[in-house]
Amino acid sequence: MQITSVGHAGFHIQTEAGSILCDPWVTPAYFASWVPFPDNTGLDWDALGNVDYLYVSHLHKDHFDPDTLSKHVNKDATVLLPDYPVPDLRRELENLGFTKFFETTDSVKHTVSGPEGDLDIMIIALRAPADGPIGDSGLIVSDGESTVFNMNDARPIDMDVMHEAFGKIDIHLLQYSGAIWYPMVYDIPKKTKANFGKQKRQRGMDRCRSYIDQVDATWIVPSAGPPVFLDDDLRDLNDDHGDEGNIFPDQQVFLEQLRIHGREGGLLMIPGSVVDLKGSEHMTLTHPIPDEQVEAIFTNKAAYIEDMAQRFAPVIAAQKATWAPAEGEPLLSALKAKFEPIMAQSDLICDGIGYPVGLVMGDETVVLDFPKRVVREPIEGEGKYRYGFRIAPELVRTVLRDDEPDWVNTIFLSTRFTAWRIGGYNEFLYTFFKCLTDERIAYADGWFAEAHDDSASIELGGYEIQRRCPHLKADLSKFGVVDGTTLTCNLHGWQWDLESGRCKTSKGHELRSSKL
């Protein structure tokens, strides 16, 4: 098996039985904020796209790149399709000209047969509203001699099904770095923001090491991040100036974390790096440039980013030129038309949000009044909203013009906004912004309403607690950490007070807990 990094979460997997291209991303994403790091524009994308199979893990734009898929990927390739409840991913790929789909069943081992032989595959599909937009996934591929688990930035809750189906995993490709706007965009004191960022940075790497322990692969490749931010307004988001609160550590930082914790097998891959694999007994790694030049990307990172910024400036400017103009009719009526029908279909989510939310767009403020299910003007004297966003009007006009179904996957991941909140994170609010179609909101509201079995218990840190996390059902015997009376689930960093069962991270999501 030969695995070539094509940048970020992208890999080309070559076997004697066929080739698979995974998550090819080249085009700057999220309002031209994110760019693959290191630069992958010099790869031969026509050659990489001439494959037997295509795997797109989910619809986030650093995984689903319509421009690259349209221009460079063979339309006769068979798409390995995750088992998602809403068919948006298939529809988007069909719109790009793909016609052959192998529909997998979640966490079931399949055999795909091509002109050159058979491959065993499994796609672990995550289907909670918090995953992707309505979905995220990881791919396991075995050619009978070597097995790769491409977890990208998915967060599976059960590794046992994979081990039962495939046995030993030889190489594990997974995310370790940040892929969020928190805490950078929040209007909080600088020192507090730095402390939150430091916690977020370490939790991400701790979660990654927990997955590495569970998968127990021979070789480990940190991937799916970080992006690089090349726009002048966003350059400070790069981890190139010694900021311990930066949530975007690079590959070398994580590989050092592995060494500190005594874990061997970490591999550094940049776009064009190739691993030749023969089970767990043989591995060779080659880079497209001399080793000292690879090292210089990370030791002289600020200079490398500056060079990229100059080369990408025309690309970013061209994307900005496609945005809607900032000026125009007041946004109130367009936002009412967009949001009120979704509010009317989502009683559980609107009740979970539970308060009016402010949108400040230049000189105009609009209120999303979730308790009343209306979008309205501010009421004199109602004070500061518990949750609010300051967003440039041209960004809002662009997503409205494009009938965008997911503001999280456009505006929020761009980090081109600021936010404030009083109290904890509200998962229902961000779920709402991901689900701006009838299909998505119906599924998300039903998912939250569905009863989940929490009858199984474990003992942890002197407490008996329910085994499954109230957030996304992670196994707390594997992801739970107790510090005093606080339980942290390292899958997403959510916390609970063990004395009361109260969730300290978000509204609702109480934990069953009792002291032993």
XYZ file of C-alpha atoms in Angstrom:
516
model
C 0.000 0.000 0.000
C 1.244 3.460 -0.892
C -0.216 6.515 0.845
C 0.503 10.008 -0.469
C -0.396 13.130 1.473
C -2.149 15.659 -0.746
C -2.527 18.269 1.987
C -4.613 18.869 5.113
C -6.950 15.824 5.455
C -6.309 14.705 1.883
C -4.639 11.419 0.970
C -4.178 9.296 -2.133
C -4.221 5.576 -1.293
C -2.739 3.298 -3.958
C -3.158 -0.468 -3.785
C -2.852 -3.267 -6.304
C -6.648 -3.497 -6.266
C -7.287 0.173 -6.998
C -6.716 3.762 -5.899
C -8.717 6.043 -3.593
C -8.553 9.834 -3.367
C -9.675 11.172 0.014
C -10.806 14.736 0.778
C -8.810 16.692 -1.829
C -8.767 20.380 -0.814
C -6.882 23.166 -2.611
C -9.207 26.182 -2.920
C -9.191 28.734 -0.051
C -12.283 28.056 2.069
C -14.649 29.810 4.468
C -14.711 33.227 2.839
C -11.071 32.787 1.764
C -9.905 32.458 5.365
C -8.501 28.900 5.388
C -5.739 27.668 3.075
C -4.014 24.239 3.189
C -0.698 24.196 5.090
C 1.896 23.462 3.810
C 1.089 24.653 0.285
C -0.284 21.904 -1.969
C -0.921 23.850 -5.184
C 2.192 22.396 -6.841
C 0.919 18.814 -6.860
C -0.137 17.127 -10.103
C -3.862 17.205 -9.411
C -4.879 15.656 -12.744
C -2.751 12.604 -11.959
C -4.010 12.448 -8.369
C -7.599 12.709 -9.586
C -7.296 9.800 -12.012
C -8.508 7.271 -9.449
C -10.842 4.331 -9.113
C -12.574 5.576 -5.943
C -13.362 8.918 -4.341
C -14.040 9.406 -0.642
C -15.328 12.735 0.687
C -15.755 12.469 4.433
C -18.248 15.320 4.841
C -19.324 18.680 3.464
C -17.011 21.034 5.331
C -15.208 23.059 2.681
C -11.734 21.967 3.826
C -12.820 18.438 2.823
C -15.348 19.070 0.065
C -13.725 21.326 -2.557
C -16.113 21.633 -5.518
C -13.570 23.415 -7.719
C -10.907 20.719 -7.358
C -13.409 17.874 -7.627
C -14.945 19.386 -10.743
C -11.724 20.179 -12.580
C -9.389 17.353 -11.644
C -11.165 14.209 -10.387
C -12.224 11.434 -12.733
C -16.035 11.420 -12.973
C -15.978 7.672 -13.584
C -14.590 7.165 -10.080
C -16.892 5.284 -7.723
C -17.816 7.408 -4.724
C -17.550 5.595 -1.381
C -20.565 7.203 0.266
C -20.986 7.512 4.032
C -24.303 6.424 5.539
C -25.848 9.811 6.341
C -29.494 10.494 7.245
C -29.709 13.569 5.004
C -28.513 13.040 1.386
C -26.850 16.444 0.916
C -23.366 15.011 0.258
C -24.611 12.741 -2.538
C -26.593 15.578 -4.089
C -23.581 17.893 -4.117
C -21.382 15.242 -5.739
C -24.068 14.447 -8.321
C -24.213 18.147 -9.162
C -20.473 17.961 -9.943
C -20.980 15.072 -12.382
C -20.313 11.976 -10.278
C -22.698 9.147 -11.115
C -21.286 5.991 -9.518
C -21.933 5.557 -5.805
C -21.190 2.697 -3.435
C -23.579 3.256 -0.549
C -22.038 1.963 2.654
C -23.793 1.010 5.870
C -22.492 2.715 8.990
C -19.666 0.740 10.649
C -20.165 -2.316 8.436
C -17.275 -3.951 6.570
C -17.807 -4.035 2.806
C -15.854 -5.429 -0.117
C -15.574 -3.222 -3.196
C -14.542 -4.878 -6.444
C -12.727 -3.038 -9.184
C -10.986 -4.066 -12.400
C -7.790 -4.760 -10.443
C -9.188 -6.731 -7.488
C -10.996 -6.362 -4.170
C -10.612 -3.993 -1.243
C -12.201 -4.252 2.189
C -13.550 -0.940 3.464
C -15.595 0.427 6.329
C -16.932 3.938 6.810
C -17.750 4.951 10.367
C -20.476 7.552 9.912
C -21.168 10.063 12.686
C -24.681 11.381 12.354
C -25.325 13.722 15.258
C -26.220 17.325 14.371
C -22.900 18.425 15.881
C -20.938 16.408 13.292
C -19.961 18.056 10.024
C -23.096 19.611 8.776
C -25.258 16.561 9.486
C -22.429 14.096 9.228
C -18.732 13.341 9.562
C -16.943 10.088 8.927
C -13.752 8.043 8.948
C -12.591 5.471 6.393
C -10.822 2.141 6.970
C -9.198 0.451 3.963
C -7.470 -2.931 3.809
C -5.840 -4.569 0.794
C -5.332 -7.829 2.669
C -1.791 -6.930 3.685
C -1.984 -3.395 5.092
C -4.787 -1.494 6.858
C -5.162 2.281 7.091
C -7.618 4.206 9.253
C -8.192 7.677 7.808
C -10.012 9.296 10.725
C -9.385 12.858 9.442
C -11.316 15.111 11.883
C -14.101 12.663 12.765
C -14.633 11.742 16.406
C -15.922 8.150 16.577
C -17.223 6.933 19.916
C -16.541 3.208 19.451
C -13.303 1.718 18.117
C -14.275 -1.891 18.915
C -16.281 -2.386 15.727
C -13.235 -1.489 13.637
C -10.888 -3.821 15.535
C -13.386 -6.664 15.322
C -13.664 -6.257 11.558
C -10.030 -5.543 10.637
C -7.812 -6.532 13.556
C -4.501 -4.683 13.625
C -4.439 -1.142 12.197
C -1.109 -0.372 10.559
C -1.357 3.390 10.022
C -3.660 5.998 11.601
C -4.297 9.410 10.000
C -6.028 11.869 12.339
C -6.664 15.453 13.394
C -4.864 16.956 16.371
C -5.182 20.712 15.755
C -8.016 23.232 16.079
C -10.881 23.615 13.615
C -13.115 26.143 15.362
C -13.533 29.852 16.002
C -13.328 29.570 19.802
C -12.019 31.437 21.700
C -10.521 33.874 19.185
C -13.712 35.636 18.123
C -15.184 36.168 21.588
C -15.323 39.589 23.180
C -13.529 38.642 26.411
C -10.407 39.979 28.161
C -7.139 39.161 26.399
C -5.723 37.180 29.325
C -8.911 35.140 29.693
C -8.932 34.433 25.968
C -5.312 33.258 26.130
C -6.113 30.902 29.023
C -9.134 29.458 27.186
C -7.022 29.029 24.054
C -4.295 27.230 25.970
C -6.862 24.825 27.418
C -8.434 24.277 24.002
C -5.037 23.617 22.402
C -4.058 21.012 24.974
C -7.444 19.305 25.043
C -7.310 18.818 21.296
C -3.947 17.096 21.540
C -5.041 15.077 24.586
C -8.100 13.841 22.703
C -5.904 12.887 19.772
C -3.575 10.877 22.027
C -6.601 9.124 23.537
C -7.684 8.022 20.066
C -4.137 6.934 19.245
C -4.131 4.713 22.344
C -7.485 3.179 21.404
C -6.592 2.543 17.760
C -3.075 1.356 18.656
C -1.710 1.631 15.119
C 1.970 1.100 14.384
C 2.310 4.398 12.508
C 0.615 7.723 13.259
C 0.213 10.683 10.898
C -1.063 14.013 12.293
C -3.286 15.514 9.600
C -6.506 17.472 8.961
C -4.913 20.680 10.114
C -3.858 23.208 10.831
C -5.025 25.554 8.083
C -2.977 28.654 7.391
C -4.525 32.141 7.474
C -3.098 34.377 4.750
C -5.421 37.391 4.769
C -3.792 40.357 6.525
C -6.798 40.639 8.871
C -6.348 37.034 10.064
C -2.590 36.471 10.064
C -2.402 36.589 13.883
C -4.369 33.318 13.998
C -1.302 31.390 12.790
C 0.829 29.584 15.347
C 4.062 31.268 14.250
C 4.748 33.748 17.051
C 5.063 31.735 20.269
C 1.471 32.122 21.491
C 0.668 29.296 23.941
C -3.012 30.136 23.580
C -3.035 29.517 19.817
C -5.385 26.619 18.969
C -3.688 25.785 15.640
C -0.461 23.923 16.547
C 1.320 22.349 13.590
C 2.425 18.787 12.903
C 5.840 19.167 14.498
C 4.280 20.422 17.742
C 2.095 17.345 17.993
C 4.874 14.937 17.097
C 6.841 16.438 19.981
C 3.827 15.783 22.223
C 3.941 12.135 21.198
C 7.632 11.930 22.039
C 7.074 13.586 25.427
C 4.464 10.947 26.246
C 6.683 8.085 25.116
C 4.772 7.211 21.969
C 6.730 6.058 18.926
C 5.651 5.762 15.306
C 4.793 9.406 14.577
C 5.351 10.420 10.950
C 5.565 13.912 9.458
C 3.928 14.149 6.033
C 3.646 17.250 3.876
C 1.871 17.487 0.506
C 3.658 15.034 -1.776
C 5.135 12.907 1.020
C 4.747 9.174 0.360
C 4.557 6.252 2.787
C 5.155 2.801 1.322
C 3.642 0.262 3.666
C 3.721 -3.492 4.025
C 1.666 -4.280 7.100
C 3.358 -3.239 10.331
C 6.694 -4.810 9.393
C 7.859 -2.431 6.681
C 7.482 1.323 6.194
C 9.447 3.850 4.179
C 8.721 7.581 4.123
C 9.919 9.882 1.364
C 9.350 13.614 0.934
C 9.020 15.596 -2.303
C 11.821 17.954 -1.201
C 15.053 17.460 0.790
C 14.634 16.846 4.519
C 16.269 20.156 5.451
C 13.722 22.028 3.337
C 10.894 20.132 5.038
C 12.320 21.120 8.419
C 12.623 24.755 7.314
C 8.856 24.970 6.683
C 8.353 24.626 10.437
C 11.499 26.257 11.855
C 11.055 29.320 9.601
C 7.287 29.176 9.644
C 6.583 32.930 9.661
C 8.724 33.422 6.544
C 7.047 30.457 4.823
C 3.610 31.919 5.598
C 4.650 35.350 4.367
C 5.765 33.837 1.059
C 2.450 31.982 0.753
C 0.526 35.157 1.579
C 2.158 37.073 -1.258
C 1.498 34.282 -3.764
C -2.118 33.778 -2.661
C -3.039 37.477 -2.461
C -4.593 37.538 -5.982
C -6.557 34.346 -5.250
C -7.967 35.756 -2.028
C -8.757 39.088 -3.719
C -10.628 37.252 -6.475
C -12.729 35.385 -3.927
C -13.545 38.599 -2.072
C -14.710 40.106 -5.353
C -17.467 37.456 -5.499
C -18.982 38.514 -2.171
C -22.221 40.470 -2.148
C -21.887 44.239 -1.625
C -22.096 45.539 1.935
C -24.752 48.089 1.013
C -28.323 47.240 0.157
C -31.839 46.953 1.496
C -32.212 46.386 5.269
C -31.578 42.765 6.130
C -34.565 42.280 8.440
C -37.043 41.032 5.824
C -34.557 38.625 4.202
C -33.601 37.172 7.589
C -37.271 36.778 8.538
C -37.863 34.846 5.321
C -34.826 32.651 5.962
C -35.137 31.919 9.667
C -38.802 32.057 10.696
C -39.886 28.930 8.727
C -36.987 27.018 10.310
C -37.919 28.298 13.783
C -41.502 27.136 13.239
C -40.277 23.564 12.643
C -37.850 23.297 15.554
C -39.602 23.575 18.886
C -37.022 21.579 20.822
C -34.065 23.502 19.385
C -35.736 26.912 19.849
C -36.642 26.033 23.433
C -33.092 24.798 23.968
C -31.733 28.167 22.852
C -34.243 29.808 25.121
C -33.552 33.519 24.626
C -33.313 36.246 21.967
C -30.014 36.398 20.047
C -28.624 39.594 18.566
C -27.173 39.938 15.058
C -25.251 43.180 14.604
C -24.512 43.768 10.915
C -22.864 47.129 10.430
C -25.415 49.781 11.416
C -28.314 47.307 11.524
C -29.250 45.068 14.453
C -31.730 42.221 14.045
C -32.995 39.998 16.864
C -33.625 36.286 16.505
C -36.292 35.838 19.157
C -36.233 32.081 19.622
C -38.798 31.891 22.458
C -41.345 33.688 20.236
C -40.124 32.085 16.965
C -39.815 35.465 15.224
C -37.112 37.653 13.690
C -37.610 41.265 14.685
C -36.115 44.666 15.324
C -34.662 45.409 18.779
C -37.083 46.518 21.478
C -36.148 49.686 23.288
C -34.722 48.956 26.718
C -34.373 45.173 26.337
C -30.647 45.415 27.130
C -27.729 43.313 25.989
C -28.612 39.941 24.499
C -27.198 36.844 26.220
C -25.734 35.669 22.920
C -24.821 37.851 19.975
C -22.770 38.124 16.813
C -21.169 41.068 14.995
C -20.923 40.110 11.335
C -19.987 42.256 8.342
C -23.156 42.802 6.283
C -21.465 41.648 3.062
C -20.984 38.190 4.574
C -24.628 37.963 5.617
C -25.789 39.224 2.232
C -23.598 36.620 0.519
C -24.989 33.611 2.423
C -28.530 34.897 1.901
C -27.894 35.438 -1.819
C -26.513 31.903 -2.113
C -29.314 30.371 -0.018
C -26.586 28.854 2.162
C -27.965 26.064 4.410
C -25.130 26.248 6.959
C -23.718 29.438 8.468
C -21.314 27.428 10.636
C -19.625 26.049 7.519
C -19.333 29.520 6.005
C -19.401 32.561 8.284
C -18.403 31.070 11.624
C -15.485 28.916 10.466
C -14.185 31.948 8.566
C -13.507 33.628 11.957
C -14.498 36.861 10.184
C -16.866 37.885 12.984
C -16.933 38.597 16.698
C -19.254 37.197 19.343
C -20.283 37.634 22.926
C -22.188 35.460 25.347
C -23.368 35.570 28.932
C -23.136 32.076 30.386
C -22.113 28.814 28.743
C -21.894 27.558 25.201
C -25.284 26.864 23.606
C -25.110 23.813 21.345
C -28.715 24.276 20.229
C -27.889 27.709 18.804
C -25.034 26.497 16.606
C -27.069 23.460 15.569
C -29.781 25.834 14.367
C -27.271 27.717 12.230
C -26.122 24.423 10.654
C -29.610 23.287 9.748
C -31.209 25.939 7.564
C -33.226 23.542 5.391
C -36.420 21.628 6.093
C -34.638 18.264 5.948
C -31.786 19.246 8.217
C -33.868 20.942 10.899
C -36.380 18.072 10.995
C -33.574 15.579 11.503
C -31.767 17.683 14.124
C -34.893 18.428 16.142
C -35.810 14.752 16.070
C -32.303 13.717 17.078
C -32.422 15.857 20.200
C -35.916 14.627 21.009
C -34.974 10.960 20.702
C -34.516 9.174 23.995
C -31.029 7.712 24.506
C -30.292 4.818 26.826
C -28.117 5.981 29.754
C -28.813 2.998 32.021
C -25.249 1.593 31.924
C -22.965 2.899 34.692
C -19.248 3.063 35.414
C -17.149 3.993 38.439
C -14.771 6.878 37.906
C -12.904 9.035 40.412
C -14.987 7.910 43.367
C -18.352 8.394 41.616
C -20.853 6.164 39.885
C -21.826 7.871 36.644
C -23.671 6.971 33.483
C -21.311 5.385 30.973
C -22.372 7.412 27.965
C -21.668 11.143 27.758
C -24.915 13.163 27.710
C -23.485 15.275 24.878
C -22.669 12.872 22.035
C -22.679 9.462 23.779
C -18.914 8.969 24.043
C -17.827 6.131 26.315
C -16.758 7.913 29.512
C -14.735 4.894 30.619
C -12.406 5.827 27.743
C -12.818 9.596 27.415
C -13.802 10.634 30.965
C -11.311 12.332 33.315
C -12.200 13.299 36.906
C -10.480 16.195 38.680
C -12.003 16.720 42.127
C -15.724 17.070 41.539
C -15.426 17.925 37.837
C -15.778 15.370 35.052
C -14.302 16.254 31.641
C -15.165 14.291 28.525
C -12.052 14.613 26.380
C -13.944 13.900 23.173
C -15.139 17.524 23.002
C -13.911 18.976 26.311
C -17.379 19.247 27.887
C -17.518 19.294 31.695
C -19.970 18.314 34.466
C -20.234 18.941 38.198
C -20.334 15.450 39.694
C -22.063 16.599 42.882
C -25.133 17.893 41.052
C -24.848 16.345 37.593
C -25.081 19.842 36.089
C -23.383 20.421 32.749
C -20.849 23.241 33.159
C -20.363 23.715 29.413
C -23.830 24.113 27.944
C -27.459 24.391 28.903
C -29.114 21.032 29.598
C -27.237 17.715 29.117
C -27.440 16.704 32.805
C -25.332 13.749 33.943
C -26.499 10.942 36.222
C -23.939 10.820 39.011
C -23.662 9.734 42.648
C -20.738 9.605 45.081
C -19.600 6.110 46.091
